[in-house]
Short mmCIF file of C-alpha atoms in Angstrom, two decimals:
data_model
loop_
_atom_site.label_atom_id
_atom_site.label_comp_id
_atom_site.label_asym_id
_atom_site.label_seq_id
_atom_site.Cartn_x
_atom_site.Cartn_y
_atom_site.Cartn_z
CA MET A 1 159.19 123.34 67.10
CA GLY A 2 160.47 127.48 65.61
CA GLY A 3 159.77 130.49 67.16
CA LEU A 4 159.93 132.20 70.48
CA LYS A 5 157.10 131.54 72.79
CA VAL A 6 156.22 132.91 76.88
CA HIS A 7 154.45 130.87 78.80
CA GLY A 8 152.41 133.14 81.52
CA HIS A 9 149.88 135.48 83.00
CA PRO A 10 149.31 139.16 82.26
CA ILE A 11 149.47 139.61 86.38
CA SER A 12 152.91 138.10 86.79
CA PRO A 13 155.63 140.27 87.17
CA ALA A 14 158.09 137.58 85.91
CA SER A 15 155.77 137.18 82.38
CA ARG A 16 155.69 140.58 82.41
CA ARG A 17 159.20 141.40 83.05
CA VAL A 18 160.52 138.46 80.46
CA VAL A 19 157.46 140.29 77.46
CA LEU A 20 159.51 143.00 78.33
CA CYS A 21 162.88 141.94 77.20
CA LEU A 22 161.42 140.88 73.63
CA GLU A 23 160.80 143.89 73.08
CA GLU A 24 163.75 146.18 74.20
CA LYS A 25 164.85 143.11 71.67
CA ALA A 26 162.03 143.96 69.17
CA LEU A 27 161.45 140.37 68.75
CA ASP A 28 158.78 138.74 67.59
CA TYR A 29 157.10 136.22 70.14
CA ASP A 30 153.74 134.38 70.82
CA PHE A 31 152.02 134.70 73.79
CA GLN A 32 150.79 131.83 75.58
CA PHE A 33 148.11 132.76 78.41
CA VAL A 34 148.24 129.61 81.45
CA ASP A 35 145.24 129.74 83.41
CA MET A 36 146.75 129.76 86.87
CA ALA A 37 142.98 130.73 88.42
CA ALA A 38 142.08 127.32 87.67
CA GLY A 39 145.71 125.67 88.35
CA GLN A 40 146.81 125.04 84.87
CA HIS A 41 150.11 126.00 86.33
CA LYS A 42 150.38 123.02 88.11
CA GLN A 43 149.49 120.73 85.64
CA GLN A 44 151.43 118.79 83.73
CA GLN A 45 151.85 120.18 80.49
CA PHE A 46 153.42 122.78 82.50
CA LEU A 47 155.46 120.89 84.73
CA SER A 48 157.28 119.42 81.74
CA LEU A 49 157.91 123.37 80.79
CA ASN A 50 158.98 124.10 84.44
CA PRO A 51 159.10 121.43 87.28
CA PHE A 52 158.59 124.21 89.28
CA GLY A 53 155.75 125.24 88.70
CA GLN A 54 155.77 128.56 88.53
CA VAL A 55 155.31 131.27 85.84
CA PRO A 56 156.68 131.93 83.08
CA ALA A 57 158.33 129.26 81.08
CA PHE A 58 159.23 130.16 77.54
CA GLN A 59 160.55 128.39 74.86
CA ASP A 60 162.87 129.21 71.72
CA GLY A 61 162.62 126.43 69.57
CA ASP A 62 163.14 123.23 71.29
CA LEU A 63 164.83 125.35 74.16
CA ASN A 64 162.55 125.76 77.40
CA LEU A 65 163.39 127.24 79.63
CA PHE A 66 162.73 128.82 83.00
CA GLU A 67 163.13 131.84 85.98
CA SER A 68 162.76 135.23 84.11
CA ARG A 69 166.66 136.36 84.99
CA ALA A 70 167.15 133.18 82.93
CA ILE A 71 165.82 134.40 80.33
CA THR A 72 165.36 137.80 80.00
CA GLU A 73 170.23 137.03 79.81
CA TYR A 74 169.42 133.85 77.89
CA ILE A 75 168.43 136.49 75.17
CA ALA A 76 169.97 139.44 75.47
CA ARG A 77 173.24 137.23 74.64
CA ALA A 78 171.09 134.95 71.69
CA TYR A 79 169.83 138.28 70.79
CA ALA A 80 173.00 140.19 71.19
CA ASP A 81 172.31 142.26 67.51
CA LYS A 82 168.80 142.88 67.92
CA GLY A 83 166.89 146.28 69.68
CA THR A 84 169.48 147.59 73.07
CA PRO A 85 171.93 146.03 73.65
CA LEU A 86 171.31 145.22 77.76
CA ILE A 87 174.55 143.48 78.61
CA PRO A 88 178.10 145.38 78.40
CA SER A 89 179.93 143.95 76.38
CA ASP A 90 183.02 145.40 78.08
CA VAL A 91 183.90 142.45 81.32
CA LYS A 92 184.08 145.15 83.61
CA LYS A 93 181.29 147.06 83.40
CA LEU A 94 179.74 143.45 83.23
CA GLY A 95 180.72 142.41 86.57
CA VAL A 96 179.41 145.88 87.38
CA ALA A 97 175.38 145.62 85.96
CA LEU A 98 175.31 141.48 86.98
CA ALA A 99 176.24 142.92 90.45
CA TRP A 100 173.32 145.55 90.36
CA ALA A 101 170.76 142.36 89.23
CA GLU A 102 171.68 140.34 91.48
CA VAL A 103 170.89 143.03 94.11
CA GLU A 104 167.36 143.34 92.47
CA SER A 105 167.14 139.64 92.41
CA HIS A 106 167.55 139.49 96.04
CA THR A 107 167.58 142.92 97.98
CA PHE A 108 165.15 144.89 96.48
CA ASP A 109 162.59 142.45 95.50
CA SER A 110 162.35 141.51 99.04
CA ALA A 111 161.29 144.08 100.06
CA ALA A 112 159.17 145.11 96.91
CA ALA A 113 157.34 141.68 95.68
CA PRO A 114 155.65 142.00 98.85
CA LEU A 115 154.74 145.25 98.97
CA SER A 116 153.16 144.24 95.03
CA PHE A 117 151.02 141.49 96.08
CA GLU A 118 149.73 142.71 99.56
CA LEU A 119 148.99 146.81 97.94
CA VAL A 120 148.06 145.87 94.24
CA VAL A 121 147.94 142.12 93.37
CA LYS A 122 145.39 141.91 96.43
CA PRO A 123 142.99 143.87 95.94
CA ILE A 124 142.56 143.50 92.63
CA LEU A 125 141.92 139.71 94.07
CA GLY A 126 139.90 140.97 96.81
CA MET A 127 141.95 139.13 99.05
CA PRO A 128 142.50 141.45 102.97
CA ILE A 129 146.11 143.28 103.22
CA ASP A 130 148.63 142.83 106.39
CA GLU A 131 148.97 145.73 107.38
CA ALA A 132 152.28 144.51 109.50
CA VAL A 133 153.18 142.62 106.44
CA VAL A 134 153.48 146.23 104.20
CA ALA A 135 154.85 148.43 107.37
CA GLU A 136 157.87 146.49 107.70
CA ASN A 137 158.87 145.80 104.06
CA LEU A 138 158.52 149.75 103.74
CA ALA A 139 160.89 150.00 106.15
CA LYS A 140 163.33 147.89 103.63
CA LEU A 141 162.76 149.00 101.10
CA GLU A 142 163.51 152.68 101.83
CA LYS A 143 166.74 151.47 102.81
CA VAL A 144 167.13 149.48 99.82
CA LEU A 145 166.34 153.01 98.18
CA ASP A 146 168.48 155.31 99.77
CA VAL A 147 171.87 153.37 98.58
CA TYR A 148 170.10 153.25 95.44
CA GLU A 149 169.83 157.46 95.38
CA ALA A 150 173.63 157.54 96.33
CA ARG A 151 174.56 155.60 93.50
CA LEU A 152 172.17 156.71 90.96
CA THR A 153 174.23 159.77 91.71
CA THR A 154 177.17 158.74 89.92
CA SER A 155 176.08 156.56 87.35
CA LYS A 156 172.60 157.78 85.20
CA TYR A 157 171.37 153.52 84.97
CA LEU A 158 172.58 151.16 88.21
CA GLY A 159 173.92 148.88 86.65
CA GLY A 160 175.89 151.45 84.66
CA ASP A 161 175.33 154.68 82.08
CA ASP A 162 173.52 152.68 80.00
CA PHE A 163 170.19 150.38 80.70
CA THR A 164 170.99 147.32 81.18
CA LEU A 165 169.08 143.74 82.42
CA ALA A 166 169.62 145.45 86.08
CA ASP A 167 166.99 148.15 85.13
CA LEU A 168 164.56 146.59 83.41
CA HIS A 169 164.54 143.19 85.58
CA HIS A 170 163.24 146.24 88.22
CA ILE A 171 160.02 147.64 85.74
CA PRO A 172 157.21 145.65 86.57
CA ILE A 173 157.22 146.10 90.73
CA VAL A 174 158.26 149.85 90.05
CA ASN A 175 155.59 150.31 88.02
CA ASN A 176 153.14 148.32 90.23
CA LEU A 177 154.56 150.50 93.09
CA MET A 178 154.07 153.30 91.65
CA HIS A 179 150.29 152.83 91.39
CA THR A 180 150.63 152.69 95.39
CA ASP A 181 149.66 155.71 97.31
CA LYS A 182 152.45 154.30 100.61
CA VAL A 183 155.03 153.06 98.06
CA LYS A 184 155.23 156.15 95.27
CA PRO A 185 156.50 159.21 97.67
CA LEU A 186 159.54 157.07 98.87
CA PHE A 187 160.66 156.85 94.90
CA ASP A 188 159.20 160.52 94.39
CA GLY A 189 160.88 161.69 97.44
CA ARG A 190 165.01 160.73 96.27
CA LEU A 191 165.69 162.80 93.22
CA HIS A 192 167.44 160.72 91.66
CA VAL A 193 165.45 157.15 92.05
CA SER A 194 162.43 159.24 91.21
CA ALA A 195 164.17 160.79 87.66
CA TRP A 196 165.55 156.90 87.05
CA SER A 197 161.70 155.47 87.84
CA LYS A 198 160.24 158.35 85.35
CA ASP A 199 162.92 157.29 82.51
CA ILE A 200 162.99 153.31 82.90
CA LEU A 201 158.80 153.07 82.96
CA ALA A 202 158.80 155.57 79.75
CA ARG A 203 160.30 152.98 78.62
CA PRO A 204 159.04 152.61 74.69
CA ALA A 205 159.39 148.59 75.16
CA TRP A 206 157.55 149.09 78.60
CA GLN A 207 154.80 150.47 77.39
CA LYS A 208 154.31 148.08 74.76
CA THR A 209 154.21 145.34 77.52
CA LEU A 210 151.67 146.98 79.32
CA ASP A 211 149.48 147.19 75.90
CA LYS A 212 149.80 143.43 75.17
CA MET A 213 149.43 142.55 79.27
CA LYS A 214 146.25 143.73 80.11
CA LEU A 215 144.71 142.99 82.80
CA MET B 1 196.49 148.46 93.00
CA GLY B 2 196.59 145.10 91.08
CA GLY B 3 195.40 141.50 91.67
CA LEU B 4 192.39 140.12 93.21
CA LYS B 5 190.94 140.18 96.67
CA VAL B 6 188.05 138.46 98.03
CA HIS B 7 187.15 140.47 101.39
CA GLY B 8 184.98 137.99 103.62
CA HIS B 9 184.32 135.73 106.31
CA PRO B 10 185.28 132.56 106.77
CA ILE B 11 181.28 130.78 108.19
CA SER B 12 179.88 133.00 105.07
CA PRO B 13 178.52 130.37 102.67
CA ALA B 14 179.08 133.69 100.47
CA SER B 15 182.74 134.06 101.06
CA ARG B 16 183.15 131.01 100.36
CA ARG B 17 181.54 130.45 96.83
CA VAL B 18 183.78 132.87 95.94
CA VAL B 19 186.65 131.72 97.25
CA LEU B 20 185.68 128.30 95.35
CA CYS B 21 185.30 130.29 92.18
CA LEU B 22 188.62 131.77 92.39
CA GLU B 23 189.92 128.42 93.04
CA GLU B 24 188.10 125.78 89.97
CA LYS B 25 189.96 129.07 88.31
CA ALA B 26 193.46 128.09 89.80
CA LEU B 27 193.30 132.12 90.15
CA ASP B 28 196.25 134.23 93.35
CA TYR B 29 194.14 135.89 95.35
CA ASP B 30 194.36 137.71 99.02
CA PHE B 31 191.92 136.84 101.44
CA GLN B 32 190.87 139.58 103.33
CA PHE B 33 189.08 139.00 106.74
CA VAL B 34 185.83 141.17 107.90
CA ASP B 35 185.85 140.88 111.54
CA MET B 36 181.80 141.07 111.27
CA ALA B 37 181.79 140.45 115.55
CA ALA B 38 183.18 143.85 115.44
CA GLY B 39 181.01 144.91 113.14
CA GLN B 40 183.24 146.02 110.60
CA HIS B 41 181.51 144.91 107.35
CA LYS B 42 179.27 148.04 108.73
CA GLN B 43 181.59 150.65 108.52
CA GLN B 44 182.78 152.79 106.49
CA GLN B 45 185.66 151.37 104.40
CA PHE B 46 183.71 147.57 103.85
CA LEU B 47 180.33 150.14 103.51
CA SER B 48 182.47 152.09 100.39
CA LEU B 49 183.47 148.78 98.51
CA ASN B 50 179.43 147.25 98.67
CA PRO B 51 176.96 149.75 100.12
CA PHE B 52 174.46 147.18 101.07
CA GLY B 53 176.86 146.27 103.98
CA GLN B 54 177.54 142.51 103.55
CA VAL B 55 180.40 140.20 102.87
CA PRO B 56 181.56 139.26 100.38
CA ALA B 57 183.53 142.21 99.02
CA PHE B 58 186.00 141.55 95.30
CA GLN B 59 188.19 143.53 94.02
CA ASP B 60 189.85 142.75 90.10
CA GLY B 61 192.16 146.23 89.91
CA ASP B 62 189.81 149.40 90.30
CA LEU B 63 187.43 146.94 90.11
CA ASN B 64 185.09 146.10 93.17
CA LEU B 65 181.84 144.09 92.93
CA PHE B 66 179.88 142.35 95.31
CA GLU B 67 176.58 140.02 95.26
CA SER B 68 178.89 136.67 95.40
CA ARG B 69 177.01 135.07 92.36
CA ALA B 70 178.05 138.49 89.98
CA ILE B 71 181.79 137.84 91.29
CA THR B 72 181.45 134.61 89.73
CA GLU B 73 180.07 134.87 86.79
CA TYR B 74 182.60 137.84 86.35
CA ILE B 75 185.66 135.48 87.20
CA ALA B 76 184.79 132.89 84.75
CA ARG B 77 184.32 135.79 81.76
CA ALA B 78 186.94 137.71 82.64
CA TYR B 79 188.84 134.45 83.53
CA ALA B 80 187.01 132.14 81.03
CA ASP B 81 190.83 130.96 80.03
CA LYS B 82 191.39 129.78 82.59
CA GLY B 83 191.29 126.24 84.82
CA THR B 84 187.37 125.04 84.76
CA PRO B 85 185.47 126.87 81.42
CA LEU B 86 182.40 127.30 84.75
CA ILE B 87 179.72 128.56 81.70
CA PRO B 88 178.72 127.03 78.71
CA SER B 89 180.16 128.89 75.63
CA ASP B 90 176.82 126.79 73.43
CA VAL B 91 173.91 130.17 74.14
CA LYS B 92 171.14 127.58 74.60
CA LYS B 93 173.58 125.26 76.86
CA LEU B 94 174.32 128.78 78.87
CA GLY B 95 170.10 129.33 79.28
CA VAL B 96 170.14 126.05 80.63
CA ALA B 97 172.74 126.81 82.85
CA LEU B 98 171.78 130.40 83.60
CA ALA B 99 167.74 128.91 85.27
CA TRP B 100 168.94 125.86 86.92
CA ALA B 101 171.36 128.81 88.52
CA GLU B 102 168.78 130.74 88.86
CA VAL B 103 166.58 128.12 90.81
CA GLU B 104 169.66 127.72 93.66
CA SER B 105 169.45 131.17 94.10
CA HIS B 106 166.20 131.62 95.09
CA THR B 107 164.23 128.61 95.23
CA PHE B 108 166.94 126.69 96.53
CA ASP B 109 168.52 128.60 98.93
CA SER B 110 165.00 130.13 100.17
CA ALA B 111 164.80 126.45 102.06
CA ALA B 112 168.31 125.08 102.84
CA ALA B 113 169.91 128.91 103.56
CA PRO B 114 168.04 128.84 106.62
CA LEU B 115 168.87 124.92 107.50
CA SER B 116 172.37 125.63 107.78
CA PHE B 117 171.62 128.94 109.47
CA GLU B 118 169.57 126.73 112.21
CA LEU B 119 171.77 123.90 112.63
CA VAL B 120 175.00 124.79 111.41
CA VAL B 121 175.69 128.66 112.67
CA LYS B 122 173.43 128.93 115.22
CA PRO B 123 174.91 125.84 117.43
CA ILE B 124 178.85 127.65 116.31
CA LEU B 125 177.23 130.52 118.17
CA GLY B 126 175.60 129.10 120.97
CA MET B 127 172.16 130.80 120.06
CA PRO B 128 169.00 128.38 120.47
CA ILE B 129 167.61 126.34 117.26
CA ASP B 130 163.81 127.47 116.00
CA GLU B 131 162.34 124.19 115.36
CA ALA B 132 159.65 126.08 113.88
CA VAL B 133 161.86 127.08 110.61
CA VAL B 134 163.48 123.54 110.51
CA ALA B 135 160.59 121.87 109.77
CA GLU B 136 159.21 123.98 107.77
CA ASN B 137 162.56 124.28 105.90
CA LEU B 138 163.06 120.39 105.44
CA ALA B 139 159.75 120.48 104.51
CA LYS B 140 160.38 123.07 101.37
CA LEU B 141 163.91 121.44 100.43
CA GLU B 142 162.27 118.01 100.01
CA LYS B 143 159.83 119.07 97.61
CA VAL B 144 163.24 120.92 96.46
CA LEU B 145 165.15 117.55 96.24
CA ASP B 146 162.65 116.11 94.05
CA VAL B 147 162.41 118.27 91.16
CA TYR B 148 166.91 118.14 91.27
CA GLU B 149 166.26 113.81 91.90
CA ALA B 150 164.05 113.98 88.68
CA ARG B 151 166.58 116.72 86.84
CA LEU B 152 169.65 114.88 87.45
CA THR B 153 168.14 111.34 85.81
CA THR B 154 169.20 112.79 82.57
CA SER B 155 171.34 115.34 83.88
CA LYS B 156 175.21 114.71 85.36
CA TYR B 157 174.76 118.15 86.64
CA LEU B 158 172.16 120.98 87.24
CA GLY B 159 173.14 122.94 84.68
CA GLY B 160 173.94 120.56 82.46
CA ASP B 161 176.55 117.54 80.78
CA ASP B 162 179.58 119.49 82.62
CA PHE B 163 180.19 121.09 86.00
CA THR B 164 179.21 125.18 86.16
CA LEU B 165 178.41 127.65 88.10
CA ALA B 166 174.91 125.72 88.67
CA ASP B 167 176.81 123.22 90.40
CA LEU B 168 179.15 124.94 92.04
CA HIS B 169 176.56 127.94 93.46
CA HIS B 170 175.79 125.63 95.82
CA ILE B 171 178.29 123.90 97.43
CA PRO B 172 179.08 125.86 100.60
CA ILE B 173 175.58 125.37 102.10
CA VAL B 174 174.97 121.78 100.93
CA ASN B 175 178.60 121.23 102.48
CA ASN B 176 176.88 122.33 105.54
CA LEU B 177 173.68 120.70 105.20
CA MET B 178 175.49 117.41 104.93
CA HIS B 179 176.89 117.25 108.59
CA THR B 180 173.46 117.93 109.79
CA ASP B 181 171.95 114.57 110.97
CA LYS B 182 168.44 116.43 109.70
CA VAL B 183 169.82 117.01 106.13
CA LYS B 184 171.62 114.30 105.48
CA PRO B 185 169.27 111.75 105.38
CA LEU B 186 167.42 113.69 102.35
CA PHE B 187 170.22 113.85 100.13
CA ASP B 188 171.18 110.37 100.48
CA GLY B 189 168.14 108.93 100.50
CA ARG B 190 167.73 110.55 96.43
CA LEU B 191 169.73 108.11 94.65
CA HIS B 192 170.64 110.46 91.86
CA VAL B 193 170.95 114.03 94.80
CA SER B 194 173.27 111.62 96.59
CA ALA B 195 175.60 110.64 93.50
CA TRP B 196 175.34 114.43 92.95
CA SER B 197 176.29 116.11 96.21
CA LYS B 198 179.24 113.39 96.21
CA ASP B 199 180.49 114.47 93.38
CA ILE B 200 180.62 117.98 93.78
CA LEU B 201 182.09 117.79 97.16
CA ALA B 202 184.90 115.94 96.63
CA ARG B 203 185.96 118.66 94.29
CA PRO B 204 189.86 119.76 94.56
CA ALA B 205 188.93 122.41 94.74
CA TRP B 206 186.19 122.88 97.42
CA GLN B 207 188.83 120.60 99.69
CA LYS B 208 191.26 124.10 99.20
CA THR B 209 188.71 126.13 99.86
CA LEU B 210 187.38 124.68 103.27
CA ASP B 211 191.28 124.54 103.99
CA LYS B 212 191.44 128.05 103.72
CA MET B 213 188.12 128.97 105.09
CA LYS B 214 189.06 126.52 108.62
CA LEU B 215 186.84 128.10 111.27
#
């Protein structure tokens, strides 16, 4: 029963988010490939791990979890003494980090995930890009990054002075977007956002994640 | 500087979510009405509390927070010794509660919030209902409630055997939907979902919230 297992797919930003968290925590784990092209995530064996049929699912011994942002918070608390802290111990600092983690989960992701899908994933899958979706979400993302620029003028990381889950949760999608001609300039054109994105993408745990999650 | 303050609007499910959490914790607080019809949430005074210009914002002394689900987790941890626990102390149980809280935040809310807006808020504001949006989200909600029905067969609450934030976060929107002819039958027609929705809506803290948040 023992050990940590991630059931996911290397192209999935949510799967990469969980692997990155485990790497930040310097924990050993097994990565179990879910063959989404073959519909494995909609079959009974996977549905017993996540009834919503989405990657990733996670196991820690007899505990089954799903939803990447819940898995990372579980890992950060269950393995608080390992690797990077990821969650402030002071409760007021925790509140601020939680608020910016919610910003990622709702406001940032709702613009950035469609851009990543259109501009990074669709070309890999040979699907046509929907330019209207791209235009709409570029405009939304610009507004989000304006708020991030102001925030990062007063604080090194989004969640506070230290790197936390609020930053970590961004990394897989920011990595994808920095490989696109249309979105990269939105980051590069904002002084503090640019420095922040370079800083978080350069983390050794992310480099290890990319090595393991090669497409 | 002292004291707890919620800056919100009585019709806003997210504002109600925070007030409900404070009532569960039996904490004293001030509710500051934000005149959204007059655009107060987009003016500088409110933007200094939440740069994204959305209600609610929250203050605990010199701490400013926003994002309702971050505020509730902050309150649950900062006032762990008051009122209802809301967060399991066992870390594996916490993981499960966090996973179902994420389900609410993404999967449930993405179907239920548009239904609440179309069927409850728009009639109050005298706006026409978009029947295509209603039909699309009814179908999505049915699938979510099928998973909830299976989950609630094995567990009294979504997050585990005890009431947690995973259940609490649902209450404002479930309350709205139970006042609609189109959505109420989807809850009533599922045995365990029906019992769960009646249970959570009957909580004294929710009755107090409704009294304070009268429209």
